[in-house]
Structure formats: C-alpha cells, structure tokens
Amino acid sequence: MNKYDKFNLNTGIIGILGHPIKHSYSPLMHNIAFELNRLNYIFLPFDVPQNSLKDAVKGMLALGFKGFNITLPHKEAIIQHLKNVSEEASMVGAVNTVVNDNGVLYGYNTDVAGIYETLLPYKEDISGKPISIIGSGGASRSVIYTIIRYFKPGKVNIINRNLQKAESLKEYFSAKMHFNNLHSYELYPPDLRDVLKTSKLIVNTTSVGMYPNVDDSVITEYEHFSKEQIVFDLIYNPVKTKLLMLAEAAGAECLDGLKMFVHQGAKAFQLWTGQEMPVDKILKTLRLYISTD
Ligand code: ATR
C-alpha cells in the first residue's frame, strides 16, 4: 500500500460531532493511535449545530461510520437518536461515545473511565473524605457519578455559579444513587473558604481557564487551597491552568485534564476497534504537542 491509496472502501470512519469543534484534540489523538496500531481507520471532526444533529446521525448511518464521539452541546440530545444506552451513560445522563453495530447505534459514557483512571491512584486518600466539585454541567455529572460510584466519599459539595443547577444535581444524584451526603453551594469563594479548605479533593469541571482565557480561574486566591489537598482540573488546554498554578503555590497535589482526556479516548478506541490504545505513548506525544501548539 502506498500513501496515496491509504484510505479506501475498507477504511473505518469515526467522527466527532460538536459545536464549536475547532479546538478538539480528539482527531489528533485517535489518528496517531490508528497509525501506531496500524489500523485502517480515520477520525474526522464535524461542526454540527444543535438543530442539525438528527440529520448528521442519519448521514453517518447512511455512510456506514463505525462510530463517533459527541461533545458539547449534544451529549444529552444524542440519547433520543440511539437504540441502546449503557447503564452508566443513562445514570450520568450524557453520552460521549457511539458505536454503530451494523446500523444499530449504542451509546456509552467513556468520560467516567477517564475520571476513574485519573483518580484511581488517590482512592485511599479520597475515601470517607469531603469532596468539592465546581460546575453543574455534563462534565460535573460524570465526576459526581464516578466519585460516588467508585470512590466512597464522605461528603460531596456541588458548587456552581447558578445555585439552582447545583441543587437539581444534588436532588438527582441523591435519589438515583441513594447517596445522602450531597450539598449545594453558590460559587462565591469568599463564603466557601471552609468548604474548600476542608475538602480533600477539589475538581473543576467548568470551562473557566480554558484556552484562550488562560488567565481566568474559578478560584482566584491560593489561600483557598492547602498542601493536604488534591486539585483536579478537567481542562487539558492549557495543561497547567491558572487554577492549578494557584493550587500548586499552596503545595496541593495537582492533576491536569490530559490523563482523563486520553483515557476517555482509550475506552472509546477500544469500543470502536476492539484494540488497546497505546496510552502512555499518546499521553507523552499530546503533552509535548499541546505545550508547543
Ligand atoms: P460541560 O458539559 O462541559 O460541563 P456545560 O454544560 O456548558 O459544559 O457546563 C458548564 C459549567 O461551567 C456550568 O456549571 C457553568 O455554570 P452555570 O451553570 O452557572 O452556567 C460553569 N461556568 C461556565 N462559565 C463560567 C464562569 N465564567 N464562571 C463560573 N462558572 C462558569
């Protein structure tokens, strides 16, 4: 095979649908992994506005796509177009990965695997302790679910700019997961000093601090952090956010979003191809690429 007939009728096509989609690193990650594993697959980004989702799904089915990733703003809306949704994705209420099995669409949430892999080395530290999660969107739902399901926290604080959304997540997960020690707070750091300081783990699930707004942070004082803490920012571009810089200045253990990003991708890769993604190689390559992009 020469490089000009690399792609042919047997090429497995995978896409990512979102709006906007310009800044996604998923195509880069998966195309490197296909090449490393010598798979005849290609991964392409598609900018699909909200009202075009149904047509996009129809088109992908007609063209025989092997599967696709779903990102903002479609992670919830996609569910109505799927035949089957995994128990985990239905509990979280969001799908980020779809597999096309001969015309039948199956939905999964691989963000859960990404969060799980990132926090696994800290399982003992987190168990039985207070945890604070900032944000109340789809990413926050995956974090709340993963932490309650796999990490046995003592208490979970949901902190959000819009208090009502934090309250409705509290109600939802208290009922669905029978976990009663959930609390909701408005994002106003001066009043949250004690809540934040006593949290063993703080997770930022909002997009505040993401490229290009790299000088923004949901928490702006390093006094809100301590050296006993673990601070996890789901953002991976930049790898070290303003929030993580503040947490680092206070001596906290810092976790960036890149490991989660690669592990959610690895789980999706496995669902589409049946193969393992070379996670360590991909992590190294992306870390280098993003810091110099
Ligand atoms: P995702 O699915 O990635 O979580 P989302 O559903 O748009 O994205 O949720 C984004 C979260 O970031 C929300 O909790 C949002 O707060 P609101 O519910 O108050 O809108 C939070 N967020 C976004 N921009 C923010 C900002 N400038 N300050 C504080 N929170 C912000």
Short mmCIF file of C-alpha atoms and ligand atoms in Angstrom, two decimals, residues 72 75 135-140 160-162 165 187 205-208 218, ligand 1:
data_model
loop_
_atom_site.label_atom_id
_atom_site.label_comp_id
_atom_site.label_asym_id
_atom_site.label_seq_id
_atom_site.Cartn_x
_atom_site.Cartn_y
_atom_site.Cartn_z
CA LEU A 72 -20.92 19.98 23.55
CA LYS A 75 -24.11 14.94 24.88
CA GLY A 135 -19.71 23.28 37.99
CA SER A 136 -23.03 21.66 37.20
CA GLY A 137 -22.90 20.75 33.51
CA GLY A 138 -22.38 17.41 31.77
CA ALA A 139 -18.77 17.09 32.92
CA SER A 140 -19.81 17.67 36.51
CA ASN A 160 -21.97 26.36 40.95
CA ARG A 161 -22.46 29.94 39.73
CA ASN A 162 -26.13 29.12 39.20
CA LYS A 165 -28.47 23.89 38.80
CA LEU A 187 -19.88 29.78 43.63
CA THR A 205 -15.47 20.89 35.76
CA THR A 206 -16.20 24.36 34.34
CA SER A 207 -14.56 25.75 31.23
CA VAL A 208 -13.15 28.74 33.15
CA VAL A 218 -12.98 29.87 39.28
P1 ATR B 1 -19.95 20.71 30.36
O1 ATR B 1 -20.91 19.75 29.72
O2 ATR B 1 -18.57 20.67 29.75
O3 ATR B 1 -19.90 20.56 31.84
P2 ATR B 1 -21.78 22.94 30.41
O4 ATR B 1 -22.94 22.02 30.47
O5 ATR B 1 -21.87 24.13 29.49
O6 ATR B 1 -20.45 22.19 30.00
O7 ATR B 1 -21.45 23.45 31.90
C1 ATR B 1 -20.54 24.41 32.12
C2 ATR B 1 -20.40 24.69 33.61
O8 ATR B 1 -19.42 25.68 33.75
C3 ATR B 1 -21.67 25.22 34.26
O9 ATR B 1 -21.75 24.73 35.58
C4 ATR B 1 -21.43 26.72 34.27
O10 ATR B 1 -22.07 27.42 35.32
P3 ATR B 1 -23.62 27.86 35.22
O11 ATR B 1 -24.42 26.63 35.48
O12 ATR B 1 -23.77 28.87 36.32
O13 ATR B 1 -23.80 28.43 33.85
C5 ATR B 1 -19.95 26.78 34.51
N1 ATR B 1 -19.37 28.03 34.02
C6 ATR B 1 -19.17 28.42 32.75
N2 ATR B 1 -18.63 29.65 32.70
C7 ATR B 1 -18.48 30.07 34.00
C8 ATR B 1 -17.96 31.24 34.62
N3 ATR B 1 -17.46 32.25 33.91
N4 ATR B 1 -17.94 31.28 35.97
C9 ATR B 1 -18.41 30.27 36.71
N5 ATR B 1 -18.93 29.13 36.18
C10 ATR B 1 -18.96 29.02 34.84
#
